[in-house]
CSV table of C-alpha atoms (C1' of nucleotides) in Angstrom, one decimal:
chain,number,residue,atom,x,y,z
A,1,MET,CA,91.8,-102.4,-119.9
A,2,ASP,CA,93.5,-105.5,-121.1
A,3,CYS,CA,94.3,-106.5,-117.6
A,4,SER,CA,91.0,-108.3,-117.1
A,5,SER,CA,92.5,-111.6,-118.2
A,6,TYR,CA,95.0,-111.6,-115.4
A,7,ILE,CA,93.2,-109.8,-112.6
A,8,ASN,CA,94.2,-111.0,-109.2
A,9,THR,CA,92.5,-109.4,-106.3
A,10,SER,CA,94.2,-111.5,-103.9
A,11,LEU,CA,96.1,-109.8,-101.1
A,12,ASP,CA,98.3,-112.7,-100.5
A,13,LEU,CA,96.4,-113.5,-97.4
A,14,ASN,CA,96.8,-117.2,-98.0
A,15,ILE,CA,93.1,-117.6,-98.8
A,16,ASN,CA,92.6,-121.1,-100.2
A,17,PRO,CA,90.5,-123.2,-98.0
A,18,TYR,CA,90.0,-126.0,-100.4
A,19,ARG,CA,93.6,-126.7,-101.1
A,20,VAL,CA,94.3,-127.0,-97.4
A,21,HIS,CA,92.0,-129.9,-97.3
A,22,GLU,CA,93.4,-131.5,-100.4
A,23,GLU,CA,96.9,-131.4,-99.0
A,24,VAL,CA,95.9,-133.5,-96.0
A,25,PRO,CA,93.7,-136.3,-97.4
A,26,LYS,CA,92.1,-138.0,-94.5
A,27,LYS,CA,92.1,-141.4,-96.2
A,28,GLU,CA,95.8,-141.4,-96.7
A,29,VAL,CA,96.5,-140.4,-93.2
A,30,GLY,CA,94.1,-143.0,-92.0
A,31,SER,CA,95.6,-145.9,-93.9
A,32,LYS,CA,99.1,-145.0,-92.7
A,33,LEU,CA,97.9,-144.9,-89.2
A,34,PHE,CA,96.4,-148.4,-89.5
A,35,SER,CA,99.7,-149.8,-90.4
A,36,LEU,CA,101.3,-148.4,-87.3
A,37,GLY,CA,99.2,-150.4,-84.9
A,38,MET,CA,96.4,-149.6,-82.4
A,39,THR,CA,98.3,-147.7,-79.7
A,40,LYS,CA,99.9,-145.3,-82.1
A,41,PHE,CA,96.7,-145.0,-84.0
A,42,SER,CA,94.9,-143.6,-81.1
A,43,LEU,CA,97.6,-141.0,-80.5
A,44,LYS,CA,97.7,-140.1,-84.1
A,45,GLU,CA,94.0,-139.9,-84.2
A,46,GLU,CA,94.1,-137.2,-81.6
A,47,SER,CA,96.6,-135.2,-83.5
A,48,THR,CA,94.6,-135.7,-86.6
A,49,ASP,CA,91.6,-134.3,-84.8
A,50,GLU,CA,93.6,-131.4,-83.7
A,51,LEU,CA,94.7,-130.8,-87.2
A,52,GLU,CA,91.2,-131.0,-88.5
A,53,GLU,CA,90.1,-128.6,-86.0
A,54,GLU,CA,92.8,-126.2,-86.9
A,55,LEU,CA,91.9,-126.7,-90.5
A,56,LYS,CA,88.4,-125.8,-89.8
A,57,ARG,CA,89.4,-122.8,-87.9
A,58,VAL,CA,91.7,-121.7,-90.7
A,59,THR,CA,89.0,-122.3,-93.2
A,60,ALA,CA,86.6,-120.2,-91.3
A,61,GLU,CA,89.2,-117.5,-91.0
A,62,ASN,CA,89.7,-117.6,-94.7
A,63,LYS,CA,86.0,-117.4,-95.2
A,64,LYS,CA,85.9,-114.3,-93.1
A,65,LEU,CA,88.7,-112.7,-95.1
A,66,VAL,CA,86.9,-113.4,-98.4
A,67,GLU,CA,83.7,-111.9,-97.0
A,68,MET,CA,85.4,-108.8,-95.8
A,69,LEU,CA,87.3,-108.3,-99.0
A,70,SER,CA,84.2,-108.5,-101.1
A,71,VAL,CA,82.3,-106.2,-98.8
A,72,VAL,CA,85.2,-103.7,-98.8
A,73,CYS,CA,85.3,-103.9,-102.6
A,74,GLU,CA,81.6,-103.4,-102.9
A,75,ASN,CA,81.6,-100.4,-100.7
A,76,TYR,CA,84.6,-98.9,-102.5
A,77,ASN,CA,83.0,-99.3,-105.8
A,78,SER,CA,79.6,-98.0,-104.8
A,79,LEU,CA,81.2,-94.9,-103.3
A,80,ARG,CA,83.3,-94.4,-106.3
A,81,SER,CA,80.4,-94.7,-108.7
A,82,HIS,CA,78.5,-92.2,-106.5
A,83,LEU,CA,81.4,-89.8,-106.7
A,84,MET,CA,81.7,-90.2,-110.5
A,85,GLU,CA,78.0,-89.7,-110.9
A,86,TYR,CA,78.0,-86.5,-108.9
A,87,MET,CA,81.0,-85.2,-110.7
A,88,ARG,CA,79.2,-85.7,-114.0
A,89,ARG,CA,76.2,-84.0,-112.7
A,90,ASN,CA,78.0,-81.0,-111.2
A,91,PRO,CA,81.1,-80.5,-113.2
A,92,GLU,CA,81.5,-76.8,-112.5
A,93,LYS,CA,80.1,-76.6,-109.0
A,94,GLU,CA,82.7,-75.4,-106.6
A,95,LEU,CA,83.0,-74.4,-103.1
A,96,SER,CA,85.1,-71.8,-101.4
A,97,THR,CA,88.0,-72.6,-99.2
A,98,SER,CA,88.7,-71.6,-95.6
A,99,SER,CA,89.8,-68.1,-96.3
A,100,LYS,CA,86.4,-67.2,-97.4
A,101,LYS,CA,84.6,-69.8,-95.4
A,102,ARG,CA,82.4,-67.4,-93.6
A,103,LYS,CA,81.1,-66.1,-96.8
A,104,SER,CA,80.5,-69.5,-98.2
A,105,GLU,CA,78.9,-70.8,-95.1
A,106,SER,CA,76.3,-68.1,-95.1
A,107,SER,CA,75.7,-67.9,-98.8
A,108,ASN,CA,76.3,-71.4,-99.9
A,109,ASN,CA,74.5,-73.3,-97.3
A,110,ASN,CA,73.1,-75.6,-99.9
A,111,ASN,CA,76.5,-76.8,-100.9
A,112,ASN,CA,77.6,-77.3,-97.3
A,113,SER,CA,74.6,-79.3,-96.4
A,114,ASN,CA,75.4,-81.7,-99.2
A,115,LEU,CA,78.1,-84.2,-98.5
A,116,MET,CA,78.8,-84.9,-102.1
A,117,GLY,CA,78.9,-81.2,-102.7
A,118,ILE,CA,81.8,-81.0,-100.3
A,119,ASN,CA,83.4,-83.9,-102.1
A,120,ASN,CA,83.2,-82.0,-105.3
A,121,ASN,CA,85.1,-79.2,-103.7
A,122,GLY,CA,88.2,-81.3,-103.3
A,123,ASN,CA,88.2,-82.4,-106.9
A,124,SER,CA,87.5,-79.1,-108.6
A,125,GLU,CA,90.1,-77.3,-106.5
A,126,SER,CA,92.2,-76.0,-109.3
A,127,SER,CA,89.3,-74.7,-111.3
A,128,SER,CA,88.4,-72.1,-108.7
A,129,THR,CA,91.8,-70.4,-108.7
A,130,ASP,CA,90.9,-67.8,-111.4
A,131,GLU,CA,88.0,-66.5,-109.5
A,132,GLU,CA,89.8,-66.3,-106.3
A,133,SER,CA,92.9,-64.7,-107.7
A,134,CYS,CA,90.9,-61.5,-108.3
A,135,LYS,CA,90.5,-60.9,-104.6
A,136,LYS,CA,93.5,-62.2,-102.7
A,137,PRO,CA,95.8,-63.8,-105.1
A,138,LYS,CA,98.8,-64.6,-103.0
A,139,GLU,CA,97.0,-65.4,-99.8
A,140,GLU,CA,94.4,-67.6,-101.5
A,141,GLU,CA,97.0,-69.6,-103.3
A,142,ASN,CA,99.0,-70.1,-100.2
A,143,ILE,CA,96.1,-71.3,-98.2
A,144,LYS,CA,94.4,-73.4,-100.9
A,145,ALA,CA,97.6,-75.3,-101.4
A,146,LYS,CA,97.5,-76.5,-97.9
A,147,ILE,CA,94.0,-77.6,-97.4
A,148,SER,CA,92.6,-81.0,-97.9
A,149,ARG,CA,89.5,-82.9,-96.7
A,150,ALA,CA,88.8,-86.4,-95.8
A,151,TYR,CA,85.5,-88.2,-95.2
A,152,VAL,CA,85.3,-91.1,-92.9
A,153,ARG,CA,82.3,-93.2,-92.3
A,154,THR,CA,82.0,-94.5,-88.8
A,155,GLU,CA,79.8,-96.7,-86.8
A,156,ALA,CA,76.4,-95.1,-86.2
A,157,SER,CA,76.9,-95.7,-82.5
A,158,ASP,CA,80.3,-94.0,-82.5
A,159,THR,CA,79.8,-90.5,-81.2
A,160,GLY,CA,83.4,-89.5,-81.1
A,161,LEU,CA,85.1,-87.1,-83.5
A,162,ILE,CA,88.1,-89.3,-84.0
A,163,VAL,CA,89.6,-89.7,-87.5
A,164,LYS,CA,92.6,-92.0,-87.6
A,165,ASP,CA,94.9,-90.7,-90.2
A,166,GLY,CA,98.3,-91.8,-89.0
A,167,TYR,CA,99.2,-88.6,-87.1
A,168,GLN,CA,99.0,-87.7,-83.5
A,169,TRP,CA,96.5,-84.9,-82.8
A,170,ARG,CA,95.8,-82.8,-79.7
A,171,LYS,CA,92.3,-81.4,-79.3
A,172,TYR,CA,92.3,-77.8,-78.4
A,173,GLY,CA,88.7,-76.7,-78.9
A,174,GLN,CA,85.2,-77.7,-79.8
A,175,LYS,CA,82.5,-75.5,-81.1
A,176,VAL,CA,78.9,-75.9,-82.2
A,177,THR,CA,78.5,-74.1,-85.5
A,178,ARG,CA,75.4,-72.6,-86.9
A,179,ASP,CA,75.0,-74.8,-89.9
A,180,ASN,CA,75.5,-78.0,-88.1
A,181,PRO,CA,74.1,-79.1,-84.8
A,182,CYS,CA,77.0,-81.5,-84.3
A,183,PRO,CA,80.0,-79.9,-82.6
A,184,ARG,CA,83.1,-79.3,-84.6
A,185,ALA,CA,86.4,-80.4,-83.0
A,186,TYR,CA,89.7,-78.6,-83.5
A,187,PHE,CA,92.9,-80.5,-83.4
A,188,LYS,CA,96.6,-79.6,-83.7
A,189,CYS,CA,99.3,-81.9,-84.7
A,190,SER,CA,101.0,-83.0,-81.5
A,191,PHE,CA,103.6,-85.3,-82.9
A,192,ALA,CA,106.0,-82.4,-83.5
A,193,PRO,CA,105.7,-79.2,-81.5
A,194,SER,CA,106.7,-77.1,-84.6
A,195,CYS,CA,104.2,-78.8,-86.9
A,196,PRO,CA,101.7,-76.2,-88.0
A,197,VAL,CA,99.0,-78.6,-89.2
A,198,LYS,CA,95.5,-78.2,-87.9
A,199,LYS,CA,92.5,-80.4,-88.3
A,200,LYS,CA,88.8,-79.7,-88.0
A,201,VAL,CA,86.5,-82.7,-87.6
A,202,GLN,CA,82.7,-82.4,-87.8
A,203,ARG,CA,79.9,-84.8,-88.6
A,204,SER,CA,78.2,-84.3,-91.9
A,205,VAL,CA,74.8,-82.7,-91.7
A,206,ASP,CA,73.2,-85.2,-94.1
A,207,ASP,CA,74.8,-88.4,-92.8
A,208,GLN,CA,75.9,-88.1,-89.2
A,209,SER,CA,77.8,-91.4,-89.5
A,210,VAL,CA,80.2,-89.5,-91.8
A,211,LEU,CA,83.0,-87.5,-90.3
A,212,VAL,CA,84.4,-84.6,-92.3
A,213,ALA,CA,88.0,-83.9,-91.5
A,214,THR,CA,89.5,-80.7,-92.9
A,215,TYR,CA,93.3,-80.5,-92.8
A,216,GLU,CA,95.1,-77.1,-92.9
A,217,GLY,CA,98.8,-76.9,-93.5
A,218,GLU,CA,101.5,-79.5,-94.2
A,219,HIS,CA,103.2,-81.8,-91.8
A,220,ASN,CA,107.0,-81.1,-91.4
A,221,HIS,CA,107.6,-84.5,-90.0
A,222,PRO,CA,107.1,-88.1,-91.1
A,223,GLN,CA,103.9,-89.9,-90.3
A,224,SER,CA,104.2,-91.2,-86.7
A,225,SER,CA,102.7,-94.7,-87.2
A,226,PRO,CA,99.9,-95.1,-89.8
A,227,MET,CA,98.3,-98.2,-88.3
A,228,GLU,CA,98.6,-97.3,-84.6
A,229,ALA,CA,98.3,-93.6,-84.3
A,230,THR,CA,95.0,-92.1,-83.6
A,231,SER,CA,93.6,-88.7,-83.0
A,232,GLY,CA,95.1,-87.8,-79.7
A,233,SER,CA,96.1,-90.3,-77.1
A,234,GLY,CA,94.2,-93.2,-78.3
A,235,ARG,CA,92.1,-93.0,-75.2
A,236,SER,CA,89.0,-93.1,-77.3
A,237,VAL,CA,89.3,-95.1,-80.4
A,238,SER,CA,86.8,-94.9,-83.2
A,239,LEU,CA,86.2,-98.6,-83.9
A,240,GLY,CA,84.6,-98.0,-87.2
A,241,SER,CA,86.8,-95.5,-88.8
A,242,VAL,CA,89.8,-96.3,-90.9
A,243,PRO,CA,92.6,-94.2,-92.1
A,244,CYS,CA,91.6,-92.7,-95.3
A,245,SER,CA,94.9,-91.7,-96.8
A,246,ALA,CA,94.0,-88.1,-97.0
A,247,SER,CA,97.4,-86.9,-98.2
A,248,LEU,CA,98.2,-83.3,-97.9
A,249,ASN,CA,99.1,-82.9,-101.5
A,250,SER,CA,100.4,-79.5,-102.0
A,251,THR,CA,98.7,-78.9,-105.3
A,252,ALA,CA,95.6,-81.1,-105.4
A,253,PRO,CA,94.0,-81.8,-102.1
A,254,LYS,CA,92.6,-85.3,-102.1
A,255,VAL,CA,89.2,-86.3,-100.9
A,256,VAL,CA,89.0,-90.0,-100.0
A,257,THR,CA,86.2,-91.8,-98.4
A,258,LEU,CA,86.2,-95.4,-97.4
A,259,ASP,CA,83.0,-97.0,-96.0
A,260,LEU,CA,84.2,-100.1,-94.2
A,261,THR,CA,81.5,-100.2,-91.7
A,262,ASN,CA,78.6,-101.0,-93.9
A,263,SER,CA,77.0,-103.3,-91.4
A,264,LYS,CA,74.1,-104.2,-93.7
A,265,SER,CA,76.1,-105.6,-96.5
A,266,SER,CA,78.4,-107.2,-94.1
A,267,LYS,CA,75.6,-109.0,-92.4
A,268,ASP,CA,74.0,-109.9,-95.8
A,269,SER,CA,77.2,-111.4,-97.0
A,270,LYS,CA,77.5,-113.4,-93.8
A,271,ASN,CA,74.0,-114.8,-94.3
A,272,ASN,CA,74.8,-115.8,-97.8
A,273,GLU,CA,77.5,-118.2,-98.8
A,274,PRO,CA,80.5,-116.0,-98.9
A,275,ARG,CA,82.5,-117.9,-101.5
A,276,LYS,CA,79.7,-117.6,-104.0
A,277,ASP,CA,79.5,-113.9,-103.5
A,278,SER,CA,82.8,-113.0,-105.1
A,279,PRO,CA,82.2,-114.5,-108.5
A,280,LYS,CA,78.9,-112.7,-108.6
A,281,LEU,CA,80.6,-109.4,-109.0
A,282,PRO,CA,80.3,-108.0,-112.5
A,283,LYS,CA,83.4,-108.2,-114.5
A,284,ASN,CA,83.8,-104.4,-114.9
A,285,LEU,CA,83.5,-104.1,-111.1
A,286,VAL,CA,86.3,-106.6,-110.7
A,287,GLU,CA,88.4,-104.7,-113.2
A,288,GLN,CA,87.8,-101.5,-111.3
A,289,MET,CA,88.8,-103.2,-108.1
A,290,ALA,CA,91.9,-104.6,-109.5
A,291,THR,CA,92.9,-101.4,-111.1
A,292,SER,CA,92.3,-99.5,-107.8
A,293,LEU,CA,94.2,-102.0,-105.9
A,294,THR,CA,97.1,-102.0,-108.2
A,295,THR,CA,97.3,-98.3,-108.7
A,296,ASP,CA,96.4,-96.9,-105.3
A,297,PRO,CA,98.8,-98.0,-102.6
A,298,ASN,CA,96.9,-96.0,-100.1
A,299,PHE,CA,93.8,-98.0,-100.8
A,300,ARG,CA,95.7,-101.2,-100.4
A,301,ALA,CA,97.2,-100.0,-97.1
A,302,ALA,CA,93.8,-99.0,-95.8
A,303,LEU,CA,92.3,-102.3,-97.0
A,304,VAL,CA,95.0,-104.4,-95.3
A,305,ALA,CA,94.6,-102.3,-92.2
A,306,ALA,CA,90.9,-102.8,-92.2
A,307,ILE,CA,91.0,-106.5,-92.7
A,308,SER,CA,93.7,-107.1,-90.1
A,309,GLY,CA,91.8,-104.8,-87.7
A,310,ARG,CA,88.6,-106.7,-88.2
A,311,LEU,CA,90.4,-110.0,-87.8
A,312,MET,CA,91.9,-108.9,-84.5
A,313,HIS,CA,88.6,-107.6,-83.4
A,314,ASN,CA,86.9,-110.9,-84.2
A,315,ASN,CA,89.5,-112.9,-82.4
B,1,DC,C1',102.0,-86.9,-62.2
B,2,DG,C1',102.2,-85.7,-66.9
B,3,DA,C1',99.5,-85.6,-71.0
B,4,DT,C1',95.2,-84.9,-72.9
B,5,DT,C1',90.4,-83.4,-73.0
B,6,DT,C1',86.7,-80.4,-71.8
B,7,DT,C1',84.5,-76.1,-71.9
B,8,DG,C1',83.5,-71.3,-71.1
B,9,DA,C1',85.6,-67.0,-72.2
B,10,DC,C1',87.8,-64.3,-75.3
B,11,DC,C1',89.5,-62.5,-79.8
B,12,DC,C1',88.9,-61.1,-84.4
B,13,DG,C1',87.0,-60.7,-89.0
B,14,DC,C1',83.0,-59.9,-91.6
B,15,DG,C1',78.4,-58.2,-92.8
B,16,DC,C1',74.8,-54.9,-92.0
C,1,DG,C1',79.9,-49.2,-84.6
C,2,DC,C1',77.6,-53.3,-83.4
C,3,DG,C1',76.4,-58.0,-83.4
C,4,DC,C1',77.2,-62.5,-85.1
C,5,DG,C1',79.9,-66.5,-85.5
C,6,DG,C1',84.1,-69.1,-86.2
C,7,DG,C1',88.5,-70.0,-84.2
C,8,DT,C1',91.7,-70.0,-80.2
C,9,DC,C1',93.1,-69.8,-75.4
C,10,DA,C1',93.6,-71.6,-70.9
C,11,DA,C1',92.1,-73.3,-66.5
C,12,DA,C1',89.9,-77.2,-64.6
C,13,DA,C1',88.9,-81.9,-65.1
C,14,DT,C1',90.0,-86.5,-66.5
C,15,DC,C1',92.7,-90.4,-67.6
C,16,DG,C1',96.4,-93.9,-67.7
DNA sequence: CGATTTTGACCCGCGC
DNA sequence: GCGCGGGTCAAAATCG
């Protein structure tokens, strides 16, 4: 990692509150106004006040942006470290896929009740092929290649089963399963009639603020609108959830979780002085952030969407 | 009024 | 063969 010397986590959001003040020095403006006489001075003073107000507003906005960015980065890194830690602890643990899900759900309840266990499933996908090939080689391969999972943390108060992933979904069923008291919702892709993709969404047993979305199949059409499309008609929008870039990679299903609703840390950072928070981040954390930002376009897209969404929400 | 959601009924595969 | 449970269907309800 030799990039530490030139890490730039800026998202080009024009965050630079101090320079704005520097570019409009009050003294200079004031002295110019005095030379223009009293009548003009009063008018100018009004516009200066307006400017100052706007500057304050922009500064506050920038503060918010910095806050949100640091919160998002912290969440991302804590999650990432959780995942890494779990993968280290359970390098061989694997879960079955949908074709044998009934087996797995009855015999591997321990795995299913553990969110991180499910996470592991996505990452150790390829390692389970040998075992499976003994039973139903072709079918298994076919199905496994089309399954992916995404985990979305939502607001605790959000009781909907909506996962925004950029596609349009039509709900066609809901069922309460034995393992989980929370109902499981079944969605079909409604953007294209011929699209075979299905999605199952259920809350995690362990953490009910986490939605587990299981995708089956591959879309045969482009994404409708990543930032606008929601599950279904948009009638009920999950405020806390954020597209998680759960791409339907044909060979390696991705499992991505973004926790952008960590209200605690969000509040904490608001209580503290936000600008002083960012420099407090350890250097390796910053490196990780920068690496993630530069290498993962999906993360950047999600980040930008989250920030812009929060801004809109705040305004 | 059309599109979407809800929800009970039904189908089907699996284990015993 | 039977029962259980996940997945799907489809009519009714709801929403914009």
